Tab-separated table of C-alpha atoms in Angstrom:
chain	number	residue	atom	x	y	z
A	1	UNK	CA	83.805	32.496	-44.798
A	2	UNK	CA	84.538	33.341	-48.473
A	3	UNK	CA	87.556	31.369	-48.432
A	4	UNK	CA	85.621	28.188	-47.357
A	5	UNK	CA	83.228	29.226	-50.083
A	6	UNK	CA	85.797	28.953	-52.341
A	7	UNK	CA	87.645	25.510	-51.506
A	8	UNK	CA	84.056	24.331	-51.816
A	9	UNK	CA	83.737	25.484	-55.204
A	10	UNK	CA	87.205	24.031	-55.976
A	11	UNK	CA	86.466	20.351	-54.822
A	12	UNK	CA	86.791	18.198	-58.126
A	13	UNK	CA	83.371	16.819	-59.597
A	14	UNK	CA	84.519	13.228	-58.999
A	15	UNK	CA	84.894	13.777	-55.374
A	16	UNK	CA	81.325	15.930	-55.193
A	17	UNK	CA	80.081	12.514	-56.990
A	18	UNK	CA	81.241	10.803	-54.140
A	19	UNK	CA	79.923	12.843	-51.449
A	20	UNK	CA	76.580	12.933	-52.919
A	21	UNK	CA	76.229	8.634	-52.762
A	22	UNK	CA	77.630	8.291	-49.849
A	23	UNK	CA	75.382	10.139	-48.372
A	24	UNK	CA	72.594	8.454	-50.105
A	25	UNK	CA	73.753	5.259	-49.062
A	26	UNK	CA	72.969	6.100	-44.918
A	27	UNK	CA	69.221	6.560	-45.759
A	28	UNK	CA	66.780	3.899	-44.055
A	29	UNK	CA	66.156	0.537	-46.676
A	30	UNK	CA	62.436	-0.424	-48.027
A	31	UNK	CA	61.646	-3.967	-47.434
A	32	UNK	CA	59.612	-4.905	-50.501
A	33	UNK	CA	57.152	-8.046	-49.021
A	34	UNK	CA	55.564	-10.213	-50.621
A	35	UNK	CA	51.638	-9.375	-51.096
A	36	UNK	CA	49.213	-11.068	-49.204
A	37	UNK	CA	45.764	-11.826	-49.873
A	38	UNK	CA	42.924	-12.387	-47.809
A	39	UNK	CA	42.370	-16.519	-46.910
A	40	UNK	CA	38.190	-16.868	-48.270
A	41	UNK	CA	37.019	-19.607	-45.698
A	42	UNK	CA	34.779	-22.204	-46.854
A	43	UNK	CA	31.419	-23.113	-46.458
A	44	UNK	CA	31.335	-25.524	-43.533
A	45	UNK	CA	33.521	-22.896	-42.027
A	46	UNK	CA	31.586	-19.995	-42.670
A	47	UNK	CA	28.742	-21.812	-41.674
A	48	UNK	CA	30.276	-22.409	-38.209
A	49	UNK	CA	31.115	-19.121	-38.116
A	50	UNK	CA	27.495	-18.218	-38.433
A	51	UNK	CA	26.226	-20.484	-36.045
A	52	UNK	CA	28.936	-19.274	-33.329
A	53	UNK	CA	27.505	-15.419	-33.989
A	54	UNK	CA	24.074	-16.429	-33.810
A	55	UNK	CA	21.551	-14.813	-31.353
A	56	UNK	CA	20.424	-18.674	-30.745
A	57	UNK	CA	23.616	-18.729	-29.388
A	58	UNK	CA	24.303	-20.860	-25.922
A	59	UNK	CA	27.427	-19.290	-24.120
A	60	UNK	CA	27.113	-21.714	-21.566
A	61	UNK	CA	27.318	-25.032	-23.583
A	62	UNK	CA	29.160	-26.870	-26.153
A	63	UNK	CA	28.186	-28.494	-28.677
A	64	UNK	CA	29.613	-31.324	-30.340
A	65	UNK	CA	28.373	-32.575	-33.404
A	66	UNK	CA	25.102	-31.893	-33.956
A	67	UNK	CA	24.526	-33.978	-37.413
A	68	UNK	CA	24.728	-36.761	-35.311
A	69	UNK	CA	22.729	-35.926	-32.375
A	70	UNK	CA	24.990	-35.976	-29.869
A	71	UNK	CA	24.437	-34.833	-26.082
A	72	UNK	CA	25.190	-31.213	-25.165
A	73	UNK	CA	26.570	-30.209	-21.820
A	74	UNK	CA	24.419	-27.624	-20.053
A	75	UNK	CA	25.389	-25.101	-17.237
A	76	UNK	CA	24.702	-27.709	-14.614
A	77	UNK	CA	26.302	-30.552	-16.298
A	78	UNK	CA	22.968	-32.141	-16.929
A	79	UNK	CA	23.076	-33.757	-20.740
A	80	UNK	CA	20.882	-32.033	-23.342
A	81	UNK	CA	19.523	-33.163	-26.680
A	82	UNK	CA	20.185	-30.497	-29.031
A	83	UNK	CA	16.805	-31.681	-30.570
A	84	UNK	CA	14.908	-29.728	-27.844
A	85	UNK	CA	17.287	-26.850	-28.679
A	86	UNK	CA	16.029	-26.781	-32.283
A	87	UNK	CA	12.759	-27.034	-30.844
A	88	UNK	CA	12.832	-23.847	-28.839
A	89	UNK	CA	14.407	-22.463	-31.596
A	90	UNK	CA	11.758	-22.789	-33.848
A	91	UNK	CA	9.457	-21.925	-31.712
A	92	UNK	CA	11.221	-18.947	-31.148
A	93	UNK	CA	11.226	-18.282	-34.957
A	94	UNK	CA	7.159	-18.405	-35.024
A	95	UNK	CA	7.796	-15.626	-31.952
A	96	UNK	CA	9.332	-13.408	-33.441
A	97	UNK	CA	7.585	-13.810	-36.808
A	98	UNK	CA	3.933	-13.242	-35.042
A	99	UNK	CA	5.797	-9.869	-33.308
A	100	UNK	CA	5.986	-8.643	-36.831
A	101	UNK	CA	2.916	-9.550	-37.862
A	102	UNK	CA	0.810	-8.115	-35.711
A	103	UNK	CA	3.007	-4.873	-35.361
A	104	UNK	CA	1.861	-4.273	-38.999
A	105	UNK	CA	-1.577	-5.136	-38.647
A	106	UNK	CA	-2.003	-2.498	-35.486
A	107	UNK	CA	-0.339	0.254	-37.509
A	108	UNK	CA	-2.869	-0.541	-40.451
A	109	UNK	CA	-6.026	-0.830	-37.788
A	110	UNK	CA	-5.128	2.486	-36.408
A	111	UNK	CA	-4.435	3.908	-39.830
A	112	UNK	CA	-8.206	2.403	-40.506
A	113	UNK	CA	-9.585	4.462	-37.314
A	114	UNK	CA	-8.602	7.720	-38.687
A	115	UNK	CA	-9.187	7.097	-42.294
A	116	UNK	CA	-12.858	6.187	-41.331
A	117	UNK	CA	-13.235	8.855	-38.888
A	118	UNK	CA	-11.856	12.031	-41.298
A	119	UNK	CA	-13.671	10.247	-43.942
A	120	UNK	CA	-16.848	9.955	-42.365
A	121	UNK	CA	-17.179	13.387	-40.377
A	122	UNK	CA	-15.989	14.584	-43.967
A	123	UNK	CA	-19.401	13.307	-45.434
A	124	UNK	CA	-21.460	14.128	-42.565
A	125	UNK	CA	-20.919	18.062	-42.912
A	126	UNK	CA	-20.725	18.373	-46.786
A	127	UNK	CA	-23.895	16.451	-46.233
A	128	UNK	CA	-25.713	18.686	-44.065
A	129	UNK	CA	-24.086	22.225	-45.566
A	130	UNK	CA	-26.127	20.138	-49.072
A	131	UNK	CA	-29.355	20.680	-47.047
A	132	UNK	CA	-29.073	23.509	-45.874
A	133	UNK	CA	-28.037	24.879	-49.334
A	134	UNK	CA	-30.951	22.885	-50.674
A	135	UNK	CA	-33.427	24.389	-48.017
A	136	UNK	CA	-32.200	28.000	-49.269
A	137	UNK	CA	-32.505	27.201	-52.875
A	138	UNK	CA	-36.062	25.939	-52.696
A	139	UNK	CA	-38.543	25.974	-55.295
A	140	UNK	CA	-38.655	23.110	-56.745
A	141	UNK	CA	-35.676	23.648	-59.899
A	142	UNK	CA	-33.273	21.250	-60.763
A	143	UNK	CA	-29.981	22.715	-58.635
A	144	UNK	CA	-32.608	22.324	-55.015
A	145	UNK	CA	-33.328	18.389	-56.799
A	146	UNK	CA	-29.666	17.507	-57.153
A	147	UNK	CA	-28.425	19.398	-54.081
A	148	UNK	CA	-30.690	17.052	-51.760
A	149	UNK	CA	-29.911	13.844	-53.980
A	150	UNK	CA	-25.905	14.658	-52.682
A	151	UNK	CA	-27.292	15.168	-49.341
A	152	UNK	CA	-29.316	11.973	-48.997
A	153	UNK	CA	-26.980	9.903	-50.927
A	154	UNK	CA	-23.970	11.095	-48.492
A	155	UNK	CA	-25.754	10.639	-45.414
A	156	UNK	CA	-26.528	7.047	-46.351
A	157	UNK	CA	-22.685	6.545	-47.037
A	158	UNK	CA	-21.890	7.718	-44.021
A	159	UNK	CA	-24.546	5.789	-42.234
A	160	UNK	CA	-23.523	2.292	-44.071
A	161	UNK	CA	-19.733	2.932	-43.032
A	162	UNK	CA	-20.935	4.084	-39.830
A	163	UNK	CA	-22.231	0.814	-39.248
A	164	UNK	CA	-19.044	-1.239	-40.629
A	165	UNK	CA	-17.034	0.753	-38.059
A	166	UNK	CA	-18.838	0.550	-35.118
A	167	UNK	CA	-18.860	-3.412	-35.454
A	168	UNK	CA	-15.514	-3.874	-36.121
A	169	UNK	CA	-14.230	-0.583	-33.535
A	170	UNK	CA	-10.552	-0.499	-35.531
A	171	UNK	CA	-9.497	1.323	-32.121
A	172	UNK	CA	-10.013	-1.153	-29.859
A	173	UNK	CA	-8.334	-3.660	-32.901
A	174	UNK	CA	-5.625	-1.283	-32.259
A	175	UNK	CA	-4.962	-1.876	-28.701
A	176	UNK	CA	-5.469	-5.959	-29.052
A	177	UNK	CA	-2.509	-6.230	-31.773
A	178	UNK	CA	-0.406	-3.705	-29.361
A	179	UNK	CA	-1.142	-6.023	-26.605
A	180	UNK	CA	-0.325	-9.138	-28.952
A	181	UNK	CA	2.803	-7.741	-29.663
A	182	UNK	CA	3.900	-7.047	-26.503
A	183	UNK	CA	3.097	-9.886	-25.101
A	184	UNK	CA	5.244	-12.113	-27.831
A	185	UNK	CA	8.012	-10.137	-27.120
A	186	UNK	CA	8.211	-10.973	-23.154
A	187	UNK	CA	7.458	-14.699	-24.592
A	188	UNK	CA	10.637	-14.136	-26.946
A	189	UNK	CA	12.610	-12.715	-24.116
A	190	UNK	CA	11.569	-15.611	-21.969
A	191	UNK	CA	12.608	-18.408	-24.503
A	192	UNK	CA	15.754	-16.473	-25.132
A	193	UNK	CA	16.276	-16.672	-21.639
A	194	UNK	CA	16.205	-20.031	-21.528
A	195	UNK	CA	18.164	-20.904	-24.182
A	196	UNK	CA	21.193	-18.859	-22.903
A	197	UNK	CA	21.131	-20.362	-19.779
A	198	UNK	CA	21.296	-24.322	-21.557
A	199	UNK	CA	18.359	-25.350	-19.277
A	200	UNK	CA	15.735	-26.931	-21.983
A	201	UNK	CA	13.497	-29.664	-21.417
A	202	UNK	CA	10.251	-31.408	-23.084
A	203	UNK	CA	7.852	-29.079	-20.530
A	204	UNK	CA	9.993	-25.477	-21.659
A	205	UNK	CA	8.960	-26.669	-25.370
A	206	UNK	CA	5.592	-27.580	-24.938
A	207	UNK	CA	4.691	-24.837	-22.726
A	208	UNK	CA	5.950	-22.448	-25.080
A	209	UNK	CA	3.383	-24.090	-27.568
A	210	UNK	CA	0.679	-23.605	-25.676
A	211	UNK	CA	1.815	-20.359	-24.582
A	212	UNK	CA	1.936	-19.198	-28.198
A	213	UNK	CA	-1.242	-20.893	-29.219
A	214	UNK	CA	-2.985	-19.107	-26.393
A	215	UNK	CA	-1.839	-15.731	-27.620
A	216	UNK	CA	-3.175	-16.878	-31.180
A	217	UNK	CA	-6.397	-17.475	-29.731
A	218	UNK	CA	-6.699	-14.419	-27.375
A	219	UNK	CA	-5.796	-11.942	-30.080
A	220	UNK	CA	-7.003	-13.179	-33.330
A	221	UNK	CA	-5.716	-11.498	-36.875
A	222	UNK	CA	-9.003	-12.006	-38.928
A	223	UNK	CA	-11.605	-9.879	-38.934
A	224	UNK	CA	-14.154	-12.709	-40.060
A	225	UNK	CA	-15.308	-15.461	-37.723
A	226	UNK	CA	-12.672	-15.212	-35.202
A	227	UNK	CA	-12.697	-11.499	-34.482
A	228	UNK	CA	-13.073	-10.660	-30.315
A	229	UNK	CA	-17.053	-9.995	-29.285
A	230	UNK	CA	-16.810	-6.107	-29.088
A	231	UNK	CA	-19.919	-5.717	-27.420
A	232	UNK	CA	-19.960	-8.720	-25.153
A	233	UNK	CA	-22.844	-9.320	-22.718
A	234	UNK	CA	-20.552	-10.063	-19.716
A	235	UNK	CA	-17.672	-8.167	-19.129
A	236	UNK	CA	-14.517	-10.111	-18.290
A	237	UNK	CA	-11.076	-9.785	-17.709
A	238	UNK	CA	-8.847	-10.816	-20.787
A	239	UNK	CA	-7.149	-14.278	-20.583
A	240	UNK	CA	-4.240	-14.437	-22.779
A	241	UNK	CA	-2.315	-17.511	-20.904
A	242	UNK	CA	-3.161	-21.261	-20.932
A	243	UNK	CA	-4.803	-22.958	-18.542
A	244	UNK	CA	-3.724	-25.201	-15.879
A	245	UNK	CA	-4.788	-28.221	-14.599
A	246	UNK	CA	-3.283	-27.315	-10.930
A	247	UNK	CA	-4.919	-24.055	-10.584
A	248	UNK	CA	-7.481	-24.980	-8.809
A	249	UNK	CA	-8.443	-27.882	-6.437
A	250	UNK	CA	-6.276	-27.268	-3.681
A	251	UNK	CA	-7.826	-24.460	-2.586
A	252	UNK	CA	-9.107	-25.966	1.411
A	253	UNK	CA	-5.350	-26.564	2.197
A	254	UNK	CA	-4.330	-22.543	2.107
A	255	UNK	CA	-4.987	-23.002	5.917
A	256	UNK	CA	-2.929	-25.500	6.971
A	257	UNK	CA	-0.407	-24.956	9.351
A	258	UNK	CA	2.001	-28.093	8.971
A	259	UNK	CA	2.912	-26.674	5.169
A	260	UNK	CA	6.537	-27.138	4.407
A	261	UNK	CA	9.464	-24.586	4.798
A	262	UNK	CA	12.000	-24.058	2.030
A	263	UNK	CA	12.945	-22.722	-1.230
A	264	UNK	CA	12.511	-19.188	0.007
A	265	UNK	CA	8.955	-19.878	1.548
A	266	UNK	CA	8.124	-19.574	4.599
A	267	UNK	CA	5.373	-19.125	7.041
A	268	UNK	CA	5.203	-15.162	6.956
A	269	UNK	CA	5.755	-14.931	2.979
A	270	UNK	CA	2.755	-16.903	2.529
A	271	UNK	CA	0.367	-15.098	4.193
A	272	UNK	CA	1.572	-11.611	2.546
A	273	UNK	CA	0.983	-13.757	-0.511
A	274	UNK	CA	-2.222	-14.181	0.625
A	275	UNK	CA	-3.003	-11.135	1.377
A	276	UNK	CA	-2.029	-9.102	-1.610
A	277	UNK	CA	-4.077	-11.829	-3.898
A	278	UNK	CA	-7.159	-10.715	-1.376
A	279	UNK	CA	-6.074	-7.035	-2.315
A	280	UNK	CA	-5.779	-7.791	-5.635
A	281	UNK	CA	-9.408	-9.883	-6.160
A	282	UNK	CA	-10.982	-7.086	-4.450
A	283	UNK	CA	-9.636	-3.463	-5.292
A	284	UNK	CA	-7.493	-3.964	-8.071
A	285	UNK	CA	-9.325	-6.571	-10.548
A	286	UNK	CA	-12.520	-5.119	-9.314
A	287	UNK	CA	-12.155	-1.537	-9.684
A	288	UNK	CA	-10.753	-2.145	-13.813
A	289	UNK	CA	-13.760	-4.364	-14.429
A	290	UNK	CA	-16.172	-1.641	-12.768
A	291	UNK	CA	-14.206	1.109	-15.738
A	292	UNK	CA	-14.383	-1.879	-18.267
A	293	UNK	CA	-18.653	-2.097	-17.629
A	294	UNK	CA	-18.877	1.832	-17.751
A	295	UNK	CA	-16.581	2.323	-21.290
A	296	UNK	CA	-18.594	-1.001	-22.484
A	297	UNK	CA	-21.652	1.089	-21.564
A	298	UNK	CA	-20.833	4.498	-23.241
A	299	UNK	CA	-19.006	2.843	-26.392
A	300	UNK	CA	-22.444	0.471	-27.107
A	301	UNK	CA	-24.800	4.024	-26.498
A	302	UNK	CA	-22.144	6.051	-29.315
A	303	UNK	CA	-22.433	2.925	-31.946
A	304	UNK	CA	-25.930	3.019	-31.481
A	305	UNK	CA	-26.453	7.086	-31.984
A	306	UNK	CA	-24.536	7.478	-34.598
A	307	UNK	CA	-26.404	5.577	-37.497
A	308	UNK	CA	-29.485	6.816	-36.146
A	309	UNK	CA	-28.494	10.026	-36.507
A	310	UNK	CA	-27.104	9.572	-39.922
A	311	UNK	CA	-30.404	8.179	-41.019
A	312	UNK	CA	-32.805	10.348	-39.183
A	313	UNK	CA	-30.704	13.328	-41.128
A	314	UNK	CA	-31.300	11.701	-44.587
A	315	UNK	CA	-35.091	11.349	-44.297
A	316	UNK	CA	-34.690	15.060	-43.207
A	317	UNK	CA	-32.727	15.996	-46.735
A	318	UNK	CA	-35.020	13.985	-48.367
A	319	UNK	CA	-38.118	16.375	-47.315
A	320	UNK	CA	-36.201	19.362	-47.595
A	321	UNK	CA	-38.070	21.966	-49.690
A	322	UNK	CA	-41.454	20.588	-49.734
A	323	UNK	CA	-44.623	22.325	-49.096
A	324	UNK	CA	-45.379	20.657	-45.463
A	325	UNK	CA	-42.233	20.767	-42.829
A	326	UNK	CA	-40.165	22.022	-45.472
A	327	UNK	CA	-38.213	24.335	-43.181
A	328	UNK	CA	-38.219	21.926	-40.478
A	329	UNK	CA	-36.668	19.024	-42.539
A	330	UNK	CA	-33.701	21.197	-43.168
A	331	UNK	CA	-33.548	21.964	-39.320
A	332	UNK	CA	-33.501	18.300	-38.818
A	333	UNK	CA	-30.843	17.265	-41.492
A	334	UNK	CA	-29.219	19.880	-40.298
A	335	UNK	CA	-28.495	19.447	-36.507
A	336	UNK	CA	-28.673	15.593	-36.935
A	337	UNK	CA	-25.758	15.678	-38.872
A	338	UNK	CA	-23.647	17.845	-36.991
A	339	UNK	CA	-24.805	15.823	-33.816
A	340	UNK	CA	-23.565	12.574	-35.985
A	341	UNK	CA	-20.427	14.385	-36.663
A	342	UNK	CA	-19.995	15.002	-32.735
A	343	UNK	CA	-21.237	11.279	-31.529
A	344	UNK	CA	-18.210	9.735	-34.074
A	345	UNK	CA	-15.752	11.593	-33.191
A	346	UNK	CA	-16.372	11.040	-29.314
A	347	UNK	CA	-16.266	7.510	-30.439
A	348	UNK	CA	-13.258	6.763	-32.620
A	349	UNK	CA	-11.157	10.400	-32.240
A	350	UNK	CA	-11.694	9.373	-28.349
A	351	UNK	CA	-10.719	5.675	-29.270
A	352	UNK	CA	-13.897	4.340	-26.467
A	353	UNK	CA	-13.198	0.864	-27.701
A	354	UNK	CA	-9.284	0.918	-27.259
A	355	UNK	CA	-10.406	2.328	-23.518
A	356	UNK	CA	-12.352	-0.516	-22.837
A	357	UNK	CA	-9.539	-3.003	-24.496
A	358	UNK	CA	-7.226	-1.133	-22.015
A	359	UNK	CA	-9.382	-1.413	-19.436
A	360	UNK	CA	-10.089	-5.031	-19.562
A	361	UNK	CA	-6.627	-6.111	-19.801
A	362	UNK	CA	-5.370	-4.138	-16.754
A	363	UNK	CA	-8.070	-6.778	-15.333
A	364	UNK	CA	-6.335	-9.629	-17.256
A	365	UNK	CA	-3.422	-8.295	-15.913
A	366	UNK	CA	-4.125	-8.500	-12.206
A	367	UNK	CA	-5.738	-12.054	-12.863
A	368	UNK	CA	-2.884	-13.861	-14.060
A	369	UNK	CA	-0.849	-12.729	-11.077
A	370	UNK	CA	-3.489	-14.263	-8.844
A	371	UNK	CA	-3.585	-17.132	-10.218
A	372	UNK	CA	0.252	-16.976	-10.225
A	373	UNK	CA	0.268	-16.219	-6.230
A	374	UNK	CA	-2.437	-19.376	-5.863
A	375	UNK	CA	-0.878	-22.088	-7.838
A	376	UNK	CA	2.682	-21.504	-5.539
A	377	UNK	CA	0.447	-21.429	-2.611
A	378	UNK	CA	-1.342	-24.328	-3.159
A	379	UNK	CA	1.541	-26.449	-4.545
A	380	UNK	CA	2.405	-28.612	-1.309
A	381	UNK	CA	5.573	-29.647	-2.538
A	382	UNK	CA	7.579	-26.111	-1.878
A	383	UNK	CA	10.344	-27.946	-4.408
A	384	UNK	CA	7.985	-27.393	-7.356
A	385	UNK	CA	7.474	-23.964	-6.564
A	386	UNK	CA	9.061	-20.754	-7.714
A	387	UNK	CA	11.519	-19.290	-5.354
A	388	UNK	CA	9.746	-17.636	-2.251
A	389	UNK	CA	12.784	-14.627	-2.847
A	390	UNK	CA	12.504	-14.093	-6.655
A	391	UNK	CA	8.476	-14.279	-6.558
A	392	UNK	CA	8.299	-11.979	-3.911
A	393	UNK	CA	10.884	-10.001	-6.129
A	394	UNK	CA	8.912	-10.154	-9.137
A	395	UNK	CA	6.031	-9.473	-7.183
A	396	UNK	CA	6.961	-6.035	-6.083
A	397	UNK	CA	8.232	-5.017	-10.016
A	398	UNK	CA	5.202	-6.158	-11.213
A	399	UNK	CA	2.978	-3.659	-8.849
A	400	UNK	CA	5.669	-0.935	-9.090
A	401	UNK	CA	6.597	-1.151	-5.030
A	402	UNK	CA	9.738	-1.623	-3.035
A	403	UNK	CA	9.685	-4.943	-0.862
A	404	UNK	CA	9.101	-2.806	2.267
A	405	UNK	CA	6.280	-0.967	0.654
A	406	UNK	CA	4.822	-4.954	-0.334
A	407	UNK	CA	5.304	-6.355	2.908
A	408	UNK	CA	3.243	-3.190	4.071
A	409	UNK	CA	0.327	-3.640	1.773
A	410	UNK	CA	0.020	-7.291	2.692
A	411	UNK	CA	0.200	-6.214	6.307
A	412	UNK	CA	-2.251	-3.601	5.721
A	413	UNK	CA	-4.550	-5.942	3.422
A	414	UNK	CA	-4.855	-8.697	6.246
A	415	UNK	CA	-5.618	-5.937	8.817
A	416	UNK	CA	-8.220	-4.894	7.057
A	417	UNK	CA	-9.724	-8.203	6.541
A	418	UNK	CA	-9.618	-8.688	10.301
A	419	UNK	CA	-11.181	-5.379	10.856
A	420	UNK	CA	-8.666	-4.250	12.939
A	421	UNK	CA	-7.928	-1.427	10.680
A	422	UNK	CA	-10.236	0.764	7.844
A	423	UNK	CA	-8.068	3.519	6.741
A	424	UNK	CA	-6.105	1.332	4.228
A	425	UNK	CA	-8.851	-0.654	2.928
A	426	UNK	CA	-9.180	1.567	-0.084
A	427	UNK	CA	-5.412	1.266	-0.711
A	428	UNK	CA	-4.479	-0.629	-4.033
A	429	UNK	CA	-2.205	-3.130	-4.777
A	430	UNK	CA	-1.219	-1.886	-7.703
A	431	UNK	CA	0.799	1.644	-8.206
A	432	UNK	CA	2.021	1.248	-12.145
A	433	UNK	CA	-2.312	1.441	-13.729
């Protein structure tokens, strides 16, 4: 081993030279490329680009030139004018922009109900702990003087805001922008529907319209002149659709037996229809109207209390440390402010008027699927109606039931008509309210 140490250290420096590049010349070679840099596209490109990753986008169909309004070729083959397309789009656009809109306005409305109601019980019990610091200071100095001033002067605050509130309920505003909102979006996820599928004609744009303006008119953003009645006379259920000229007028040929077959429909699927718009009319629509009456009832008896109370506890401060009653005017300012206190926050920390909202649109709620039901029962034509299968479908969603546990209900609704059977004529249609 030393030896071969040795020779090693003998080798000339030449030949270690050697040695040392050849071995340098076996390692792997670098390719040196060129750089590249990323190809900017232009405008009409990048607009293209955009309008492929759109959510307006139409899998289904292609489209051609659009500048120069040229047909585009739906799922069916049918032609299209991508002039209904824009359309639907913009209509789609309004959508989405009244979602927004009234998304903000509810969170401000129910930011109003709790302002007003923490502000209000605020002033009704610094208001009466005034009097009854007033009643114990009596004797006529200045401190008794300015304490029931304060007293008086909050209670007829409260009493004037009171009164603002329980006109314009901000709960119940609450609900009807929640319900707005909600609504738009199943419009917006119906439009978006269609325009996926490529099936858009003059009727899908003008019924979205009126659809839209219908929703505009059923939950109005002002406060001023177009607010909702919140104490109406007659209670009814909410109507947030448009109407139609079809719904009614056809009503005396439910009973004939010649109808037409087809599209799903038959026979049998028309009289379950039947009879779950009976059950409907009669427990379901019925039974939230009866709840609307009694929240109606309660909310209109708090609104009234409450300023009364509120005033009838100022003339109390007002009289507190007299010579006649004095003792019993701060009794009075007293307990009616703490019963004020009580009455508003049953009101708005309870949200009665949002209740009653609720309340009347589970009513709403059970009336447009009746009138649904009635229009494809009516319609002779059984082209022009909705498929029997998918209504039925939708049907059974829509009450939270299986199709077995539907076909049962109608079953058990006509029986009870007949009077063959009682113990399921308290059974509802409905299982979701």
């Amino acid at each position: 081993m030393a030896a071969v140490q040795a020779s090693s250290l003998l080798l000339p420096l030449n030949s270690q030279r050697r040695i040392i590049v050849g071995a340098s010349t076996n390692a792997p070679r670098v390719k040196i490329r060129p750089l590249s840099f990323p190809k900017f596209p232009s405008t009409r490109d990048l607009s293209d680009e955009l309008f492929k990753r759109s959510q307006y986008k139409i899998p289904t169909t292609t489209v051609h030139n659009l500048d120069n309004r040229s047909l585009v070729s739906g799922i069916n083959g049918s032609p299209l004018d991508p002039v209904l397309i824009s359309k639907l789009c913009a209509v789609l656009e309004a959508v989405a922009d009244r979602i927004e809109m009234h998304e903000n306005v509810g969170v401000q409305r129910d930011n109003w109900n709790h302002l007003m109601l923490t502000s209000i019980n605020g002033m009704t019990l610094t208001a009466s702990t005034m009097a009854a610091l007033a009643a114990a200071a009596a004797g006529g100095d200045s401190s008794s003087l300015a304490l029931k001033i304060a007293s008086v002067s909050l209670y007829l605050g409260a009493t004037f805001l009171l009164m603002i509130v329980n006109k314009i309920q901000p709960s119940q505003l609450g609900e009807e922008q929640r319900n707005a909102a909600r609504l738009f979006k199943q419009l917006h996820r119906q439009i978006e529907s269609r325009l996926k599928l490529g099936v858009v004609s003059l009727d899908d744009v003008s019924e979205a319209m009126e659809n839209v303006l219908a929703l505009d008119k059923a939950y109005p953003l002002p406060l001023l002149g177009s607010m909702l009645e919140k104490f109406p006379s007659v209670v009814e259920p909410a109507t947030w659709w448009p109407l139609r000229k079809h719904e009614r007028g056809n009503e005396t040929k439910i009973g004939n037996v010649n109808r037409k077959t087809g599209n799903g429909w038959n026979r049998k699927l028309e009289e379950e229809m039947r009879g779950i718009v009976g059950t409907l009319r009669r427990k379901d629509m019925d039974e939230y109207l009866r709840l609307s009456k009694k929240a109606l009832k309660l909310n209109k008896m708090l609104a009234i209390s409450g300023p009364l109370l509120t005033t009838l506890a100022a003339l109390g401060s007002g009289f507190v440390g007299t010579s006649q009653g004095g003792s019993w005017a701060a009794m009075v300012a007293i307990v009616a402010g703490v019963l004020s206190t009580l009455v508003n926050t049953i009101e708005h920390g309870g949200q009665v008027g949002m209740v009653f909202e609720m309340y009347r649109n589970n009513a709403g709620y059970f009336k447009l699927m009746e009138e649904i039901l009635e229009a494809n029962i009516n319609e002779e034509d059984v082209s022009r109606r909705e498929n029997g299968d998918v209504l039925e479908l939708k049907v059974a969603l829509q009450l939270g039931r299986s199709l077995s546990e539907l076909k049962q209900l109608a079953t058990s609704s006509s029986s009870s008509t007949n009077g063959d059977d009682r113990s399921h004529a308290e059974e509802f249609a409905s299982k979701i309210f």
